[in-house]
Backbone atoms as SQL, in Angstrom:
CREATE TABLE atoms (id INTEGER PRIMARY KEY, chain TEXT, resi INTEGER, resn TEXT, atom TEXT, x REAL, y REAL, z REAL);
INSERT INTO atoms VALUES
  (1, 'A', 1, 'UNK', 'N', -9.402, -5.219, -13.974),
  (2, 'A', 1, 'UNK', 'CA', -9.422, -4.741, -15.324),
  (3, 'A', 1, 'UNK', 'C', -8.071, -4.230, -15.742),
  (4, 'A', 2, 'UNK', 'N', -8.261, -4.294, -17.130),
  (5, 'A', 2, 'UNK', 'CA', -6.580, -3.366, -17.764),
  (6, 'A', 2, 'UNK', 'C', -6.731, -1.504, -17.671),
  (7, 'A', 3, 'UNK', 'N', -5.395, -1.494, -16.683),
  (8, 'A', 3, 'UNK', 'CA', -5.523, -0.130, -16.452),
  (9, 'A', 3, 'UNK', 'C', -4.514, 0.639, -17.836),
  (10, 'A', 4, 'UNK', 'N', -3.739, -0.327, -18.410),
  (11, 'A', 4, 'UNK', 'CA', -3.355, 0.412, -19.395),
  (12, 'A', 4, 'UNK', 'C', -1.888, -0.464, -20.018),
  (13, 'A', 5, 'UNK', 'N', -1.001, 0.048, -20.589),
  (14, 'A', 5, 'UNK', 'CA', 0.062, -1.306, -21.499),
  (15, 'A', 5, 'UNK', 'C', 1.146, -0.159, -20.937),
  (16, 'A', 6, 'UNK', 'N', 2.089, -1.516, -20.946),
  (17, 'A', 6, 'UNK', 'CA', 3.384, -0.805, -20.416),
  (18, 'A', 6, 'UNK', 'C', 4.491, -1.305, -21.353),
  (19, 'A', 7, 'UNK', 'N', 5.767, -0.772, -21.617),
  (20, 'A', 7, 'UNK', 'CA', 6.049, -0.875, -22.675),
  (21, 'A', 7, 'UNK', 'C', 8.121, -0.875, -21.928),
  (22, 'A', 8, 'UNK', 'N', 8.193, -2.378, -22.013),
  (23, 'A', 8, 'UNK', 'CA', 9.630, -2.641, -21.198),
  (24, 'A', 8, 'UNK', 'C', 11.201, -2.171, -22.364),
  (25, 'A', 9, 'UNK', 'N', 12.193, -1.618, -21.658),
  (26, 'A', 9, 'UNK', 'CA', 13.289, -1.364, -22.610),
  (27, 'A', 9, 'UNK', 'C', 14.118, -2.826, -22.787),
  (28, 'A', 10, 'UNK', 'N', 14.893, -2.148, -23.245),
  (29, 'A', 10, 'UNK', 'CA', 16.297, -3.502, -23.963),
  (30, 'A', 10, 'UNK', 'C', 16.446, -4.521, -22.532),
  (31, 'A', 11, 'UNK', 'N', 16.700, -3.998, -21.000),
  (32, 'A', 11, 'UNK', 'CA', 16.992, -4.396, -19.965),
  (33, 'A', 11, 'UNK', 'C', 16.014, -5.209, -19.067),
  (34, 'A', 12, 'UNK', 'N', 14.159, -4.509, -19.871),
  (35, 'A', 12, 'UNK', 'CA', 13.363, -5.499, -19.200),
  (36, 'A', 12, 'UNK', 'C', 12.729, -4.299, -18.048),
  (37, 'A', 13, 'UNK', 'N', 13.290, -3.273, -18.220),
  (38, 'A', 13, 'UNK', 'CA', 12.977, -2.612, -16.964),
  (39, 'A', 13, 'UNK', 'C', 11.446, -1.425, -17.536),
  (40, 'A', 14, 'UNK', 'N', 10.881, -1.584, -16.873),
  (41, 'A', 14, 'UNK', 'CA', 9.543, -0.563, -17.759),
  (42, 'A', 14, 'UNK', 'C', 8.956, 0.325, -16.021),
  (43, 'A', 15, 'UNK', 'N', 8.442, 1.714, -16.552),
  (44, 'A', 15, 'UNK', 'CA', 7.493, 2.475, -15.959),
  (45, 'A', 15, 'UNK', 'C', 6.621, 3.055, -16.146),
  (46, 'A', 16, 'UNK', 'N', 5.892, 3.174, -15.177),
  (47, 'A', 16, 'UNK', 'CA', 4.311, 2.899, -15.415),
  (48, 'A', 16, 'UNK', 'C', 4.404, 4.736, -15.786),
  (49, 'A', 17, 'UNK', 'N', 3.510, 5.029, -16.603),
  (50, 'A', 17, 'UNK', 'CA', 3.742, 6.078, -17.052),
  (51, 'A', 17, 'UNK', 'C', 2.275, 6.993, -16.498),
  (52, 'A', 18, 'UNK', 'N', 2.630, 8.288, -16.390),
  (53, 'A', 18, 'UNK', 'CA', 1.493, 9.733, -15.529),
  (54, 'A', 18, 'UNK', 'C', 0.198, 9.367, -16.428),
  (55, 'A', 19, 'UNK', 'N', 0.435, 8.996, -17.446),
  (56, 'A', 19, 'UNK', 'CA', -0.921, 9.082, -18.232),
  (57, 'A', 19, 'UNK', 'C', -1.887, 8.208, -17.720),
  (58, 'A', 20, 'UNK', 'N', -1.238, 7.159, -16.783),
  (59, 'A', 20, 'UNK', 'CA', -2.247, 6.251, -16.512),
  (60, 'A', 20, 'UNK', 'C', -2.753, 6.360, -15.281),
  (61, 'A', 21, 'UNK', 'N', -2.548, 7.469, -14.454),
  (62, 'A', 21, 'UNK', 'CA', -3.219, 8.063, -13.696),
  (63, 'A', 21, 'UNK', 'C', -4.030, 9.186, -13.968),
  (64, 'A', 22, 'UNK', 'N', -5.229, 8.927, -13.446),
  (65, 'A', 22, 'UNK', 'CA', -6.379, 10.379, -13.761),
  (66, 'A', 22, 'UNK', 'C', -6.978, 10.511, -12.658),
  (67, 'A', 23, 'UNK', 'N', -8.135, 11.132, -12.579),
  (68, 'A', 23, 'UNK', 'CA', -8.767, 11.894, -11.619),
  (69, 'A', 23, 'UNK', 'C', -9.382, 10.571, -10.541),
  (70, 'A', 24, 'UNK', 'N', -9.564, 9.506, -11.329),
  (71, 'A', 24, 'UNK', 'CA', -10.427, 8.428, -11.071),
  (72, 'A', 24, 'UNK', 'C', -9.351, 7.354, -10.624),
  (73, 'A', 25, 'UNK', 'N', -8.086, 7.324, -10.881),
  (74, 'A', 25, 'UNK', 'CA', -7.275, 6.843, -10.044),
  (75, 'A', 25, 'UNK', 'C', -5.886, 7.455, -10.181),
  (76, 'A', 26, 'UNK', 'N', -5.664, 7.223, -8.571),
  (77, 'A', 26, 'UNK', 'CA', -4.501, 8.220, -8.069),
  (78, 'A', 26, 'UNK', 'C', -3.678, 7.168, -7.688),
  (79, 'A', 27, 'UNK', 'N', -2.187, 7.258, -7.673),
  (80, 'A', 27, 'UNK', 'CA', -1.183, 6.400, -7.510),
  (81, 'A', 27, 'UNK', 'C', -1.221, 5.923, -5.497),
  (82, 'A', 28, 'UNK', 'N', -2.281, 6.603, -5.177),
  (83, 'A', 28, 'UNK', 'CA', -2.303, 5.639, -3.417),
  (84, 'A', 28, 'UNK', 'C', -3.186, 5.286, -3.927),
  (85, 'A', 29, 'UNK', 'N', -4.210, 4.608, -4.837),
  (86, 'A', 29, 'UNK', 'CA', -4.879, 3.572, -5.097),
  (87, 'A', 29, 'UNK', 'C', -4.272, 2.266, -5.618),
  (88, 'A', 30, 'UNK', 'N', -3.320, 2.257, -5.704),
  (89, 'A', 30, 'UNK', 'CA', -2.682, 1.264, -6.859),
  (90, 'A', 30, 'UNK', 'C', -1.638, 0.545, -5.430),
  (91, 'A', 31, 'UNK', 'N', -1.061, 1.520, -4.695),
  (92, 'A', 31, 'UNK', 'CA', -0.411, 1.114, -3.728),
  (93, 'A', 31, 'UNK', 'C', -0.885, 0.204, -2.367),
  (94, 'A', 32, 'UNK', 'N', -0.176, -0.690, -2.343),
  (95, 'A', 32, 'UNK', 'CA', -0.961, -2.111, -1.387),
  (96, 'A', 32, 'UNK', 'C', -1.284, -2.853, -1.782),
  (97, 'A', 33, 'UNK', 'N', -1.923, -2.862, -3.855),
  (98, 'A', 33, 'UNK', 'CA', -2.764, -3.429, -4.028),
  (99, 'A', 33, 'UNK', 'C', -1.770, -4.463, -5.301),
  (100, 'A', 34, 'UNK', 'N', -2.251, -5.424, -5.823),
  (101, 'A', 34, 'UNK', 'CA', -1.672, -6.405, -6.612),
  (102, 'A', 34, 'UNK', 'C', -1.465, -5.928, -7.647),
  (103, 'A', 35, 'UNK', 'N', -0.646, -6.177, -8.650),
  (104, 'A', 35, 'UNK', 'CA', -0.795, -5.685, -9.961),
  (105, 'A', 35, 'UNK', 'C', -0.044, -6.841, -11.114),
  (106, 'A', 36, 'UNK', 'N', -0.916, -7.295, -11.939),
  (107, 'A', 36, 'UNK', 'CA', -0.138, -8.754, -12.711),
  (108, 'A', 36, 'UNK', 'C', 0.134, -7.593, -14.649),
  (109, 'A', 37, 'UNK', 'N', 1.419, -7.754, -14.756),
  (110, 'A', 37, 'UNK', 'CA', 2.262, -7.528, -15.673),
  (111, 'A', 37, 'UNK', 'C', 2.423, -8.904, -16.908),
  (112, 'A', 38, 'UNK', 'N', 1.780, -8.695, -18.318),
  (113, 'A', 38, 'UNK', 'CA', 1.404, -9.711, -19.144),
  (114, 'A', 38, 'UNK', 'C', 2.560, -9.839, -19.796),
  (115, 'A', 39, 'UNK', 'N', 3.401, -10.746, -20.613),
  (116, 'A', 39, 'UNK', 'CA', 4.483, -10.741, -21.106),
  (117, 'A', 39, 'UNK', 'C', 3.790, -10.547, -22.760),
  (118, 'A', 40, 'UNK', 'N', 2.346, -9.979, -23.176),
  (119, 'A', 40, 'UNK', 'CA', 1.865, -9.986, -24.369),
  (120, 'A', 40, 'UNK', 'C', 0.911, -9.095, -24.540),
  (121, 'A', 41, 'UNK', 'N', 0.635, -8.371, -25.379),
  (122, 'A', 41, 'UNK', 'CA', -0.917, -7.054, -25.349),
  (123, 'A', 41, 'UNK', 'C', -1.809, -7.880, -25.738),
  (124, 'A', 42, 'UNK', 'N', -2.060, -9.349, -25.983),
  (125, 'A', 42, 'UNK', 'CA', -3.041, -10.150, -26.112),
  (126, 'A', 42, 'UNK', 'C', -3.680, -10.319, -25.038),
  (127, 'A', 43, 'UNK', 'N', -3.457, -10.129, -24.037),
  (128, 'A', 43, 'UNK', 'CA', -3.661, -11.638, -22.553),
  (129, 'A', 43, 'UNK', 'C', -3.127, -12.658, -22.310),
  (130, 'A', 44, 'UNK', 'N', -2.251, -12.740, -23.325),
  (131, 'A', 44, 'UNK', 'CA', -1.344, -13.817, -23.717),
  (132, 'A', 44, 'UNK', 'C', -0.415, -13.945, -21.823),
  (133, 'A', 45, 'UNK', 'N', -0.976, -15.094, -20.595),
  (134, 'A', 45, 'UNK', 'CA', -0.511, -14.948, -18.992),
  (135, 'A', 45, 'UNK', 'C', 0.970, -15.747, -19.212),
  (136, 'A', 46, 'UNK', 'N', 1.494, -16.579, -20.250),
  (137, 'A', 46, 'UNK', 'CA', 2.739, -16.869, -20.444),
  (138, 'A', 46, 'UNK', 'C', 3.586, -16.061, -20.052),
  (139, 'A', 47, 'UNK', 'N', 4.659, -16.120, -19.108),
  (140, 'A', 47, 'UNK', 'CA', 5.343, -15.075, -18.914),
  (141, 'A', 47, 'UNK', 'C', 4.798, -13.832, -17.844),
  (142, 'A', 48, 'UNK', 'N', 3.893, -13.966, -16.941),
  (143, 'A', 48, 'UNK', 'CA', 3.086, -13.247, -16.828),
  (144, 'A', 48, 'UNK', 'C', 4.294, -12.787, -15.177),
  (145, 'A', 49, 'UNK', 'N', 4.023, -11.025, -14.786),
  (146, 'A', 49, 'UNK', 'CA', 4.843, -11.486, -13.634),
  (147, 'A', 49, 'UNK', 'C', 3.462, -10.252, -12.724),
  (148, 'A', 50, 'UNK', 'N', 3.500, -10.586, -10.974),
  (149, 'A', 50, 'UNK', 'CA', 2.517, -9.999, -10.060),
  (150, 'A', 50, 'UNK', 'C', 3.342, -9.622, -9.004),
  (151, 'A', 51, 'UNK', 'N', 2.857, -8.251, -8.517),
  (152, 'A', 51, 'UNK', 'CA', 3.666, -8.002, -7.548),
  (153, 'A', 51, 'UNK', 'C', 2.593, -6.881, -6.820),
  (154, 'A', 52, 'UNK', 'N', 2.872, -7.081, -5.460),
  (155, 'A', 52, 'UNK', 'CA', 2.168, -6.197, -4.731),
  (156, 'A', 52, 'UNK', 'C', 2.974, -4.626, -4.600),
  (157, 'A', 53, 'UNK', 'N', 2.127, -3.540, -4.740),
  (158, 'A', 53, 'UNK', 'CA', 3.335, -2.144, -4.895),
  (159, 'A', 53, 'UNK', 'C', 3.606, -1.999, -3.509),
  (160, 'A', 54, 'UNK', 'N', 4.379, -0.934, -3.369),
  (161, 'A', 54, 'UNK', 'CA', 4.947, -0.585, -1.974),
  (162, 'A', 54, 'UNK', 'C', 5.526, 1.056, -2.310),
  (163, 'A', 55, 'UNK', 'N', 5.436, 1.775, -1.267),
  (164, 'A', 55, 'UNK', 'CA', 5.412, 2.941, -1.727),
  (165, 'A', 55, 'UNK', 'C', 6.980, 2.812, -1.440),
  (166, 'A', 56, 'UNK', 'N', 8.024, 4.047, -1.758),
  (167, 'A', 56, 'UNK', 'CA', 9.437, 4.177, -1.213),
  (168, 'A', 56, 'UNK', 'C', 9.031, 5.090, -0.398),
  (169, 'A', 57, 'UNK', 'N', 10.469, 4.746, 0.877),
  (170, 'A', 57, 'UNK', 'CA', 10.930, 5.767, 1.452),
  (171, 'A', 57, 'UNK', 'C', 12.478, 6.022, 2.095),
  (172, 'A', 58, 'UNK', 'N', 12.730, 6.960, 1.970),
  (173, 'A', 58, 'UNK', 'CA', 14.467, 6.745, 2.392),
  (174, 'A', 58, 'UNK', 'C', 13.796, 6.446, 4.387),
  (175, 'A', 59, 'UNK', 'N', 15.740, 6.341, 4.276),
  (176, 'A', 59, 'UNK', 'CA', 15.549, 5.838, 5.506),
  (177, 'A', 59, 'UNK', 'C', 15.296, 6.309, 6.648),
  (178, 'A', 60, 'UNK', 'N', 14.344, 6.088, 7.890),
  (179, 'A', 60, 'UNK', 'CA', 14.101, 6.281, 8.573),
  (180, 'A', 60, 'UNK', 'C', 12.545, 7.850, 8.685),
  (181, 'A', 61, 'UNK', 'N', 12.145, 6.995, 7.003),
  (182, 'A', 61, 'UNK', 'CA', 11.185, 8.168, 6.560),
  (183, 'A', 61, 'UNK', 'C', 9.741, 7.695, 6.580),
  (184, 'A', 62, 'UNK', 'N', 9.864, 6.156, 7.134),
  (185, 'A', 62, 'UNK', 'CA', 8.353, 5.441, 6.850),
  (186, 'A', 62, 'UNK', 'C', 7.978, 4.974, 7.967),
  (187, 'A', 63, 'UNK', 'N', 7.897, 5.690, 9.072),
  (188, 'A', 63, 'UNK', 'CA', 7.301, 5.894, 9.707),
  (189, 'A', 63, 'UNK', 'C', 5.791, 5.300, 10.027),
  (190, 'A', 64, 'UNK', 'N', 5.731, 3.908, 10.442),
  (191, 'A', 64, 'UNK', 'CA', 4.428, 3.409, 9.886),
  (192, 'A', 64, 'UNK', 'C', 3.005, 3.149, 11.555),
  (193, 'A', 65, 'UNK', 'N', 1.979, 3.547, 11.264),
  (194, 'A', 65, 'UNK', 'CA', 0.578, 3.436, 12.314),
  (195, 'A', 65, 'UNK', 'C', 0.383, 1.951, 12.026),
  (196, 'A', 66, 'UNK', 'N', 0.503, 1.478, 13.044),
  (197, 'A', 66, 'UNK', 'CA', -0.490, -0.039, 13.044),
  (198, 'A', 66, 'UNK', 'C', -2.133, 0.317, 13.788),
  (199, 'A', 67, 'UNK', 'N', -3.339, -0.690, 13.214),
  (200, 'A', 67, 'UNK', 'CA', -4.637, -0.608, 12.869),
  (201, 'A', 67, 'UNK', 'C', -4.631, -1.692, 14.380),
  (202, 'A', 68, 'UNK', 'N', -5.285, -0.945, 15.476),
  (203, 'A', 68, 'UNK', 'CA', -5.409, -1.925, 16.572),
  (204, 'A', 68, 'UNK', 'C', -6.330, -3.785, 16.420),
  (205, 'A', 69, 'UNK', 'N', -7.385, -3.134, 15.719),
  (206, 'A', 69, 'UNK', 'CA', -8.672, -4.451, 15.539),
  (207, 'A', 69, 'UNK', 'C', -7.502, -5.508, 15.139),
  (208, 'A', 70, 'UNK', 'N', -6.509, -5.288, 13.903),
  (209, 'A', 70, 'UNK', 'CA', -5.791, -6.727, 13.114),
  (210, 'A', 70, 'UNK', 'C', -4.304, -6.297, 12.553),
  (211, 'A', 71, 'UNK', 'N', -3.862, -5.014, 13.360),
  (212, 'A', 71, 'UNK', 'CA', -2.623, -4.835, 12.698),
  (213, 'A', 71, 'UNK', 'C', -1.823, -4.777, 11.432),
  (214, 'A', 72, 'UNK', 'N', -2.961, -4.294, 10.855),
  (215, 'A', 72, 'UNK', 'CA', -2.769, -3.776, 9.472),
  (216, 'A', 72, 'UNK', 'C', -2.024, -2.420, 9.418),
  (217, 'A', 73, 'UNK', 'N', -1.337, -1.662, 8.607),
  (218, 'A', 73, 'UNK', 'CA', -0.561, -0.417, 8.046),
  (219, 'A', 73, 'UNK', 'C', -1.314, 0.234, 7.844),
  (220, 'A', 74, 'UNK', 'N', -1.662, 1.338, 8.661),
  (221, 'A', 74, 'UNK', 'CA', -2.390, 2.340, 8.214),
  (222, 'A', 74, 'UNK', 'C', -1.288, 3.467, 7.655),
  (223, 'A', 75, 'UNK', 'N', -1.143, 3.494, 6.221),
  (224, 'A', 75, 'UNK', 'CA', -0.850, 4.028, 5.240),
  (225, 'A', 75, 'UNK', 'C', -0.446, 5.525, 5.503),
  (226, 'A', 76, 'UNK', 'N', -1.842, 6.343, 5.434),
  (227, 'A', 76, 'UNK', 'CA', -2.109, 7.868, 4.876),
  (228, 'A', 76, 'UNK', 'C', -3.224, 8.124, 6.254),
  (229, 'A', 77, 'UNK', 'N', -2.596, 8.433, 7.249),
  (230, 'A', 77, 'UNK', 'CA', -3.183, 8.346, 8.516),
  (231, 'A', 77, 'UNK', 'C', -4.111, 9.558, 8.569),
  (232, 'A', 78, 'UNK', 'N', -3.478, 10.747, 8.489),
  (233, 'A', 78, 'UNK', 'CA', -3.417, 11.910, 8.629),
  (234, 'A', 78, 'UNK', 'C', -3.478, 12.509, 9.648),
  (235, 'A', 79, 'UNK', 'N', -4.893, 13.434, 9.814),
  (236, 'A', 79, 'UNK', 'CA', -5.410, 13.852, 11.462),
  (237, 'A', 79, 'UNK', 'C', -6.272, 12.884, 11.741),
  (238, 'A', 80, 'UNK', 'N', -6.520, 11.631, 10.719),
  (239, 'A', 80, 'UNK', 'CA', -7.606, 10.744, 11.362),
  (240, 'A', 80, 'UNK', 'C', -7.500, 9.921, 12.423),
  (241, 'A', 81, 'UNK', 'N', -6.221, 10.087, 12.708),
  (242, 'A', 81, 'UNK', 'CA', -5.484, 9.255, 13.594),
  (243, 'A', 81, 'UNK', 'C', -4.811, 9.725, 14.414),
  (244, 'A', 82, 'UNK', 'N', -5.067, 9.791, 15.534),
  (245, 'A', 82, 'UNK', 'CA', -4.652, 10.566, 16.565),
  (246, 'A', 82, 'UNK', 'C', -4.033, 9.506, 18.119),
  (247, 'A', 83, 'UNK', 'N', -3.093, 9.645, 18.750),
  (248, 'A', 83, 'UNK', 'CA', -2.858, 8.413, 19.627),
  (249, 'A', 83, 'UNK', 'C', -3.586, 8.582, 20.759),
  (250, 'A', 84, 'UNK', 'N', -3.588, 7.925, 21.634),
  (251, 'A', 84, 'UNK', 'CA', -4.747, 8.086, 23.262),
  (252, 'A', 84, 'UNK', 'C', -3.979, 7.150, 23.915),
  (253, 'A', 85, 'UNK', 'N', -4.313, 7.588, 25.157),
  (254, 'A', 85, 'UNK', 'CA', -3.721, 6.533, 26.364),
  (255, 'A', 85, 'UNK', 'C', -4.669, 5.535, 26.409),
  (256, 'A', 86, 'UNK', 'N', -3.771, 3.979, 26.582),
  (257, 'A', 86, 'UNK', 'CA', -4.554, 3.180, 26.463),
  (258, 'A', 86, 'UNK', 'C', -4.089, 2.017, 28.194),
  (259, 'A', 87, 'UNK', 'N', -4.960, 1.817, 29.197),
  (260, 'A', 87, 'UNK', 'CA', -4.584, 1.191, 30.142),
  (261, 'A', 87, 'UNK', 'C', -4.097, -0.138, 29.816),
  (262, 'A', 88, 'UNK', 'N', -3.051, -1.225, 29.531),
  (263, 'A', 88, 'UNK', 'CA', -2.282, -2.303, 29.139),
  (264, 'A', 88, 'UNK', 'C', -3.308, -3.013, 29.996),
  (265, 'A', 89, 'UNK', 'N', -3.847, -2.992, 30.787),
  (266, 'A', 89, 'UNK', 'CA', -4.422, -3.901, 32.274),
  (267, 'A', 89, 'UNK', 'C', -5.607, -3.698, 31.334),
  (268, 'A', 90, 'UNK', 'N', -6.403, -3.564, 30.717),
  (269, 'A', 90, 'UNK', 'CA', -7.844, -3.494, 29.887),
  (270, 'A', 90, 'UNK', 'C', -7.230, -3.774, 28.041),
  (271, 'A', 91, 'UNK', 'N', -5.931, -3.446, 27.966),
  (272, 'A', 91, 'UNK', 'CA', -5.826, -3.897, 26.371),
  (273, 'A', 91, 'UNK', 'C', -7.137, -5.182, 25.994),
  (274, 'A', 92, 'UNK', 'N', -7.436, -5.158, 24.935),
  (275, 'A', 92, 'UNK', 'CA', -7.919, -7.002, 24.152),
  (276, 'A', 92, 'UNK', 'C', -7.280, -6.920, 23.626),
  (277, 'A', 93, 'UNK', 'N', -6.252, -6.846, 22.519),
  (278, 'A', 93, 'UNK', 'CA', -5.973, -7.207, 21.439),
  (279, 'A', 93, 'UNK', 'C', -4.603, -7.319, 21.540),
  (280, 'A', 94, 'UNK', 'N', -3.554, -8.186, 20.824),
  (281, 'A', 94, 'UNK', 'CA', -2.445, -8.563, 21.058),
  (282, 'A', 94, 'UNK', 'C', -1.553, -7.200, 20.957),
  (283, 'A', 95, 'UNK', 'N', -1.595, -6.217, 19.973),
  (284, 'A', 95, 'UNK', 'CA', -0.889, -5.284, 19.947),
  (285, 'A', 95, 'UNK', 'C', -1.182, -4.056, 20.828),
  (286, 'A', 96, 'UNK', 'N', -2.213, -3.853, 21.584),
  (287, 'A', 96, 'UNK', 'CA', -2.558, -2.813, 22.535),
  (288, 'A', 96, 'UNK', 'C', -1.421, -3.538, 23.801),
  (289, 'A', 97, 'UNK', 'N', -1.500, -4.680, 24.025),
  (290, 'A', 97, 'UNK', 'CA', -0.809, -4.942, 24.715),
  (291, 'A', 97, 'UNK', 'C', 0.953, -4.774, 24.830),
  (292, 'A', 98, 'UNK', 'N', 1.306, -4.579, 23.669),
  (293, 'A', 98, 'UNK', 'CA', 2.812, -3.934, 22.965),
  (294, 'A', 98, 'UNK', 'C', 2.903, -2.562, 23.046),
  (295, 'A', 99, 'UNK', 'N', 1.835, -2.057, 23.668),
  (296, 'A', 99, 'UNK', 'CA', 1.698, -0.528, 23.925),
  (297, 'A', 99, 'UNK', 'C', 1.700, 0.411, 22.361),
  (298, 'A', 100, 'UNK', 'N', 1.177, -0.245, 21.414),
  (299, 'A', 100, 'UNK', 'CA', 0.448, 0.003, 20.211),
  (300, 'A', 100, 'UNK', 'C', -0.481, 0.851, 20.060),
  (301, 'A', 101, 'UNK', 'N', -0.586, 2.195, 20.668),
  (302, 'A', 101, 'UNK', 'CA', -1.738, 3.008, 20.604),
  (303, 'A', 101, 'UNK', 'C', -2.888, 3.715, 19.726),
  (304, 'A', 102, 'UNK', 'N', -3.276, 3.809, 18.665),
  (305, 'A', 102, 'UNK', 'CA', -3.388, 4.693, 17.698),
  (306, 'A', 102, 'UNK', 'C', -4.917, 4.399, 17.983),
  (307, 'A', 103, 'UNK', 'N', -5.833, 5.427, 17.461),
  (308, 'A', 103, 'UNK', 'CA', -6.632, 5.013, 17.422),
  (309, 'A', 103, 'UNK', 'C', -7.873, 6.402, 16.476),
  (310, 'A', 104, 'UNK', 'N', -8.419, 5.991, 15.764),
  (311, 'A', 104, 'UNK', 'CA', -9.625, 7.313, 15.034),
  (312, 'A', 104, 'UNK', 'C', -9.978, 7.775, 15.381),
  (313, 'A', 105, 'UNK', 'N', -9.719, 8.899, 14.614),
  (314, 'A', 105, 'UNK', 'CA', -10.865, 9.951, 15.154),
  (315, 'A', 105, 'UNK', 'C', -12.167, 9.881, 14.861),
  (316, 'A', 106, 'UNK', 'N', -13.422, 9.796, 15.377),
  (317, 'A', 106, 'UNK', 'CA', -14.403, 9.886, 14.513),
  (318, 'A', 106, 'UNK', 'C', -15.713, 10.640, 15.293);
């Protein structure tokens, strides 16, 4: 769905503005996820541009958990994620074997 119109300067360069975040979505919802930019407030997809977000971080600040089952980015880990010793001689999965530890708390 349309989360809201964005409105580009002389250079082409536009930002997404606070208003279009509310209680019901928070800017780590939007992050990871696709977002297609219309070149028209019609629907008018001419011109249309998509890009997946990515959060910033300076350097040596992103610090990232890989997801053992498929090696996905676990994002916003927190305390849910805690590391454990894992025996390499019993790993399954290609990245336990890289000594990839992480694993939930639950």
């Amino acid at each position: 769905g349309m989360i809201g119109i964005v409105v580009a300067d002389e250079n082409g360069s536009a930002t997404m503005p606070s208003t279009m975040l509310s209680s019901e979505l928070k800017a780590w919802d939007v992050i990871g996820r696709s977002v297609a930019v219309y070149a028209a407030a019609d629907g008018d997809t001419t011109g249309a541009v998509c890009a997946v977000l990515a959060r910033s971080a300076g350097v040596g600040a992103n610090h990232k958990k890989l997801c053992q089952c498929d090696g996905t980015i676990i994002w916003e880990a927190g305390e849910d994620f805690l590391p454990r010793a894992v025996d390499e001689r019993d790993a399954a999965g290609p990245l336990l074997g890289k000594g990839i530890t992480t694993a939930r708390r639950g």
